[in-house]
Short mmCIF file of C-alpha atoms in Angstrom, two decimals:
data_model
loop_
_atom_site.label_atom_id
_atom_site.label_comp_id
_atom_site.label_asym_id
_atom_site.label_seq_id
_atom_site.Cartn_x
_atom_site.Cartn_y
_atom_site.Cartn_z
CA ALA M 1 -6.35 4.00 9.63
CA VAL M 2 -5.32 1.19 12.02
CA VAL M 3 -4.61 -2.21 10.53
CA SER M 4 -5.08 -5.21 12.72
CA PHE M 5 -3.32 -8.60 12.15
CA VAL M 6 -4.11 -9.63 15.75
CA PRO M 7 -7.82 -10.68 15.79
CA PHE M 8 -8.20 -11.34 19.48
CA CYS M 9 -7.63 -7.60 20.09
CA ASN M 10 -10.18 -6.39 17.60
CA ALA M 11 -13.13 -5.68 19.94
CA VAL M 12 -11.00 -3.64 22.30
CA VAL M 13 -9.14 -1.79 19.60
CA ARG M 14 -12.38 -1.09 17.72
CA SER M 15 -14.14 0.44 20.77
CA SER M 16 -11.01 2.34 21.92
CA LEU M 17 -10.40 3.73 18.40
CA LEU M 18 -14.00 4.88 18.09
CA HIS M 19 -13.65 6.67 21.38
CA VAL M 20 -10.30 8.33 20.71
CA CYS M 21 -10.43 8.88 17.00
CA PRO M 22 -14.04 8.27 15.85
CA SER M 23 -13.30 8.88 12.09
CA ALA M 24 -10.26 6.53 11.82
CA PRO M 25 -11.09 3.18 10.07
CA LEU M 26 -10.03 -0.15 11.47
CA LEU M 27 -9.01 -2.74 8.90
CA THR M 28 -8.74 -6.30 10.00
CA CYS M 29 -6.49 -8.24 7.55
CA VAL M 30 -7.43 -11.87 7.90
CA THR M 31 -4.42 -13.96 7.15
CA ASP M 32 -6.26 -17.27 7.26
CA PHE M 33 -8.42 -18.59 4.52
CA GLU M 34 -11.46 -18.74 6.82
CA HIS M 35 -12.80 -17.71 10.22
CA SER M 36 -13.31 -20.50 12.79
CA ALA M 37 -13.65 -21.03 16.50
CA ALA M 38 -9.97 -22.05 16.63
CA HIS M 39 -8.92 -19.05 14.51
CA CYS M 40 -11.48 -16.36 15.46
CA TRP M 41 -10.81 -13.39 13.08
CA ILE M 42 -14.21 -11.72 12.78
CA ASP M 43 -16.26 -10.38 15.69
CA LYS M 44 -19.94 -10.06 15.24
CA PHE M 45 -20.87 -6.78 13.64
CA ASP M 46 -21.99 -4.26 16.27
CA GLU M 47 -23.73 -1.04 14.81
CA ARG M 48 -22.49 0.95 17.78
CA THR M 49 -18.75 0.13 17.59
CA ALA M 50 -18.07 -1.29 14.12
CA VAL M 51 -19.08 1.80 12.15
CA ASN M 52 -15.57 2.12 10.79
CA HIS M 53 -14.44 -1.54 10.83
CA VAL M 54 -13.58 -3.19 7.59
CA ILE M 55 -12.73 -6.83 7.12
CA VAL M 56 -10.16 -7.63 4.39
CA ALA M 57 -11.35 -10.95 3.19
CA GLY M 58 -9.20 -12.94 0.73
CA THR M 59 -11.57 -15.84 -0.03
CA PRO M 60 -15.25 -16.18 -0.87
CA ALA M 61 -15.68 -18.30 2.34
CA LEU M 62 -14.32 -15.34 4.49
CA GLN M 63 -16.54 -12.89 2.61
CA ALA M 64 -19.57 -15.07 3.28
CA GLN M 65 -18.62 -15.43 6.93
CA ALA M 66 -18.29 -11.72 7.31
CA ARG M 67 -21.75 -11.28 5.82
CA ASP M 68 -23.16 -13.98 8.11
CA LEU M 69 -21.74 -12.09 11.06
CA GLY M 70 -23.61 -9.01 10.05
CA TYR M 71 -20.99 -7.02 8.11
CA PRO M 72 -22.62 -4.93 5.35
CA PRO M 73 -20.94 -4.97 1.93
CA ALA M 74 -19.32 -1.61 2.44
CA HIS M 75 -17.48 -3.17 5.47
CA ILE M 76 -16.09 -6.16 3.54
CA LEU M 77 -12.98 -5.50 1.33
CA CYS M 78 -13.04 -8.46 -1.03
CA THR M 79 -9.63 -9.49 -2.29
CA SER M 80 -8.38 -12.55 -4.08
CA GLY M 81 -6.11 -14.69 -1.93
CA MET M 82 -3.18 -13.40 0.05
CA LEU M 83 0.08 -11.72 -0.81
CA VAL M 84 2.89 -14.14 -0.04
CA ASN M 85 6.51 -13.27 0.04
CA PRO M 86 8.32 -14.89 -2.87
CA ALA M 87 10.84 -16.43 -0.46
CA PHE M 88 8.17 -18.90 0.48
CA TYR M 89 8.33 -20.24 -3.01
CA ASP M 90 12.13 -20.85 -2.85
CA GLN M 91 12.76 -23.92 -5.04
CA ASP M 92 15.98 -24.75 -3.12
CA ALA M 93 14.11 -25.31 0.18
CA PRO M 94 14.08 -28.96 1.26
CA PRO M 95 10.71 -30.71 1.42
CA PHE M 96 8.99 -30.41 4.74
CA ASP M 97 9.82 -33.92 6.04
CA GLU M 98 13.49 -33.36 5.13
CA ALA M 99 13.46 -29.95 6.90
CA ILE M 100 12.42 -31.76 10.06
CA THR M 101 15.56 -33.97 9.99
CA TRP M 102 17.92 -31.02 9.85
CA ALA M 103 16.02 -28.88 12.33
CA SER M 104 17.62 -28.08 15.68
CA PRO M 105 17.09 -30.76 18.35
CA PRO M 106 14.10 -30.38 20.64
CA HIS M 107 14.39 -28.77 24.04
CA PRO M 108 15.31 -31.39 26.63
CA ASN M 109 12.03 -30.93 28.45
CA ALA M 110 9.97 -31.25 25.24
CA ILE M 111 7.54 -34.18 24.96
CA ASP M 112 7.84 -36.12 21.76
CA HIS M 113 4.28 -37.09 20.89
CA ASN M 114 5.52 -39.16 17.90
CA ALA M 115 7.73 -41.37 20.02
CA SER M 116 6.38 -44.82 20.83
CA ASP M 117 5.47 -45.42 24.40
CA PRO M 118 7.03 -48.74 25.63
CA ASN M 119 4.11 -49.03 28.17
CA ALA M 120 1.43 -48.52 25.56
CA PRO M 121 -0.86 -51.51 24.81
CA ASP M 122 -0.38 -53.27 21.55
CA PRO M 123 -2.78 -52.12 18.86
#
């Protein structure tokens, strides 16, 4: 099996895999809670190339989106949520806004979109 965590490559990987190793399944592990135009995880089901393509969907919304894009039930692996490394739950980590204050300084050429513009009109 080939496991994909890179959705923008799925169509190419899927058709190539079908050509080179037609019996190998392709599993797309969606690591977002839903598919969207900004985070396109699920290609429309194609009966010619998606015969072995399985979508690992961790939310009911993703499962519905896969069905809406034509994936039959046998091609949707329904899970409950995502596995998250316990380190992400570290209680000693500072809150997000505090973490920003001790983060490394921005690159000298970076644009600070939060800085006030002295030439901006008054609100």
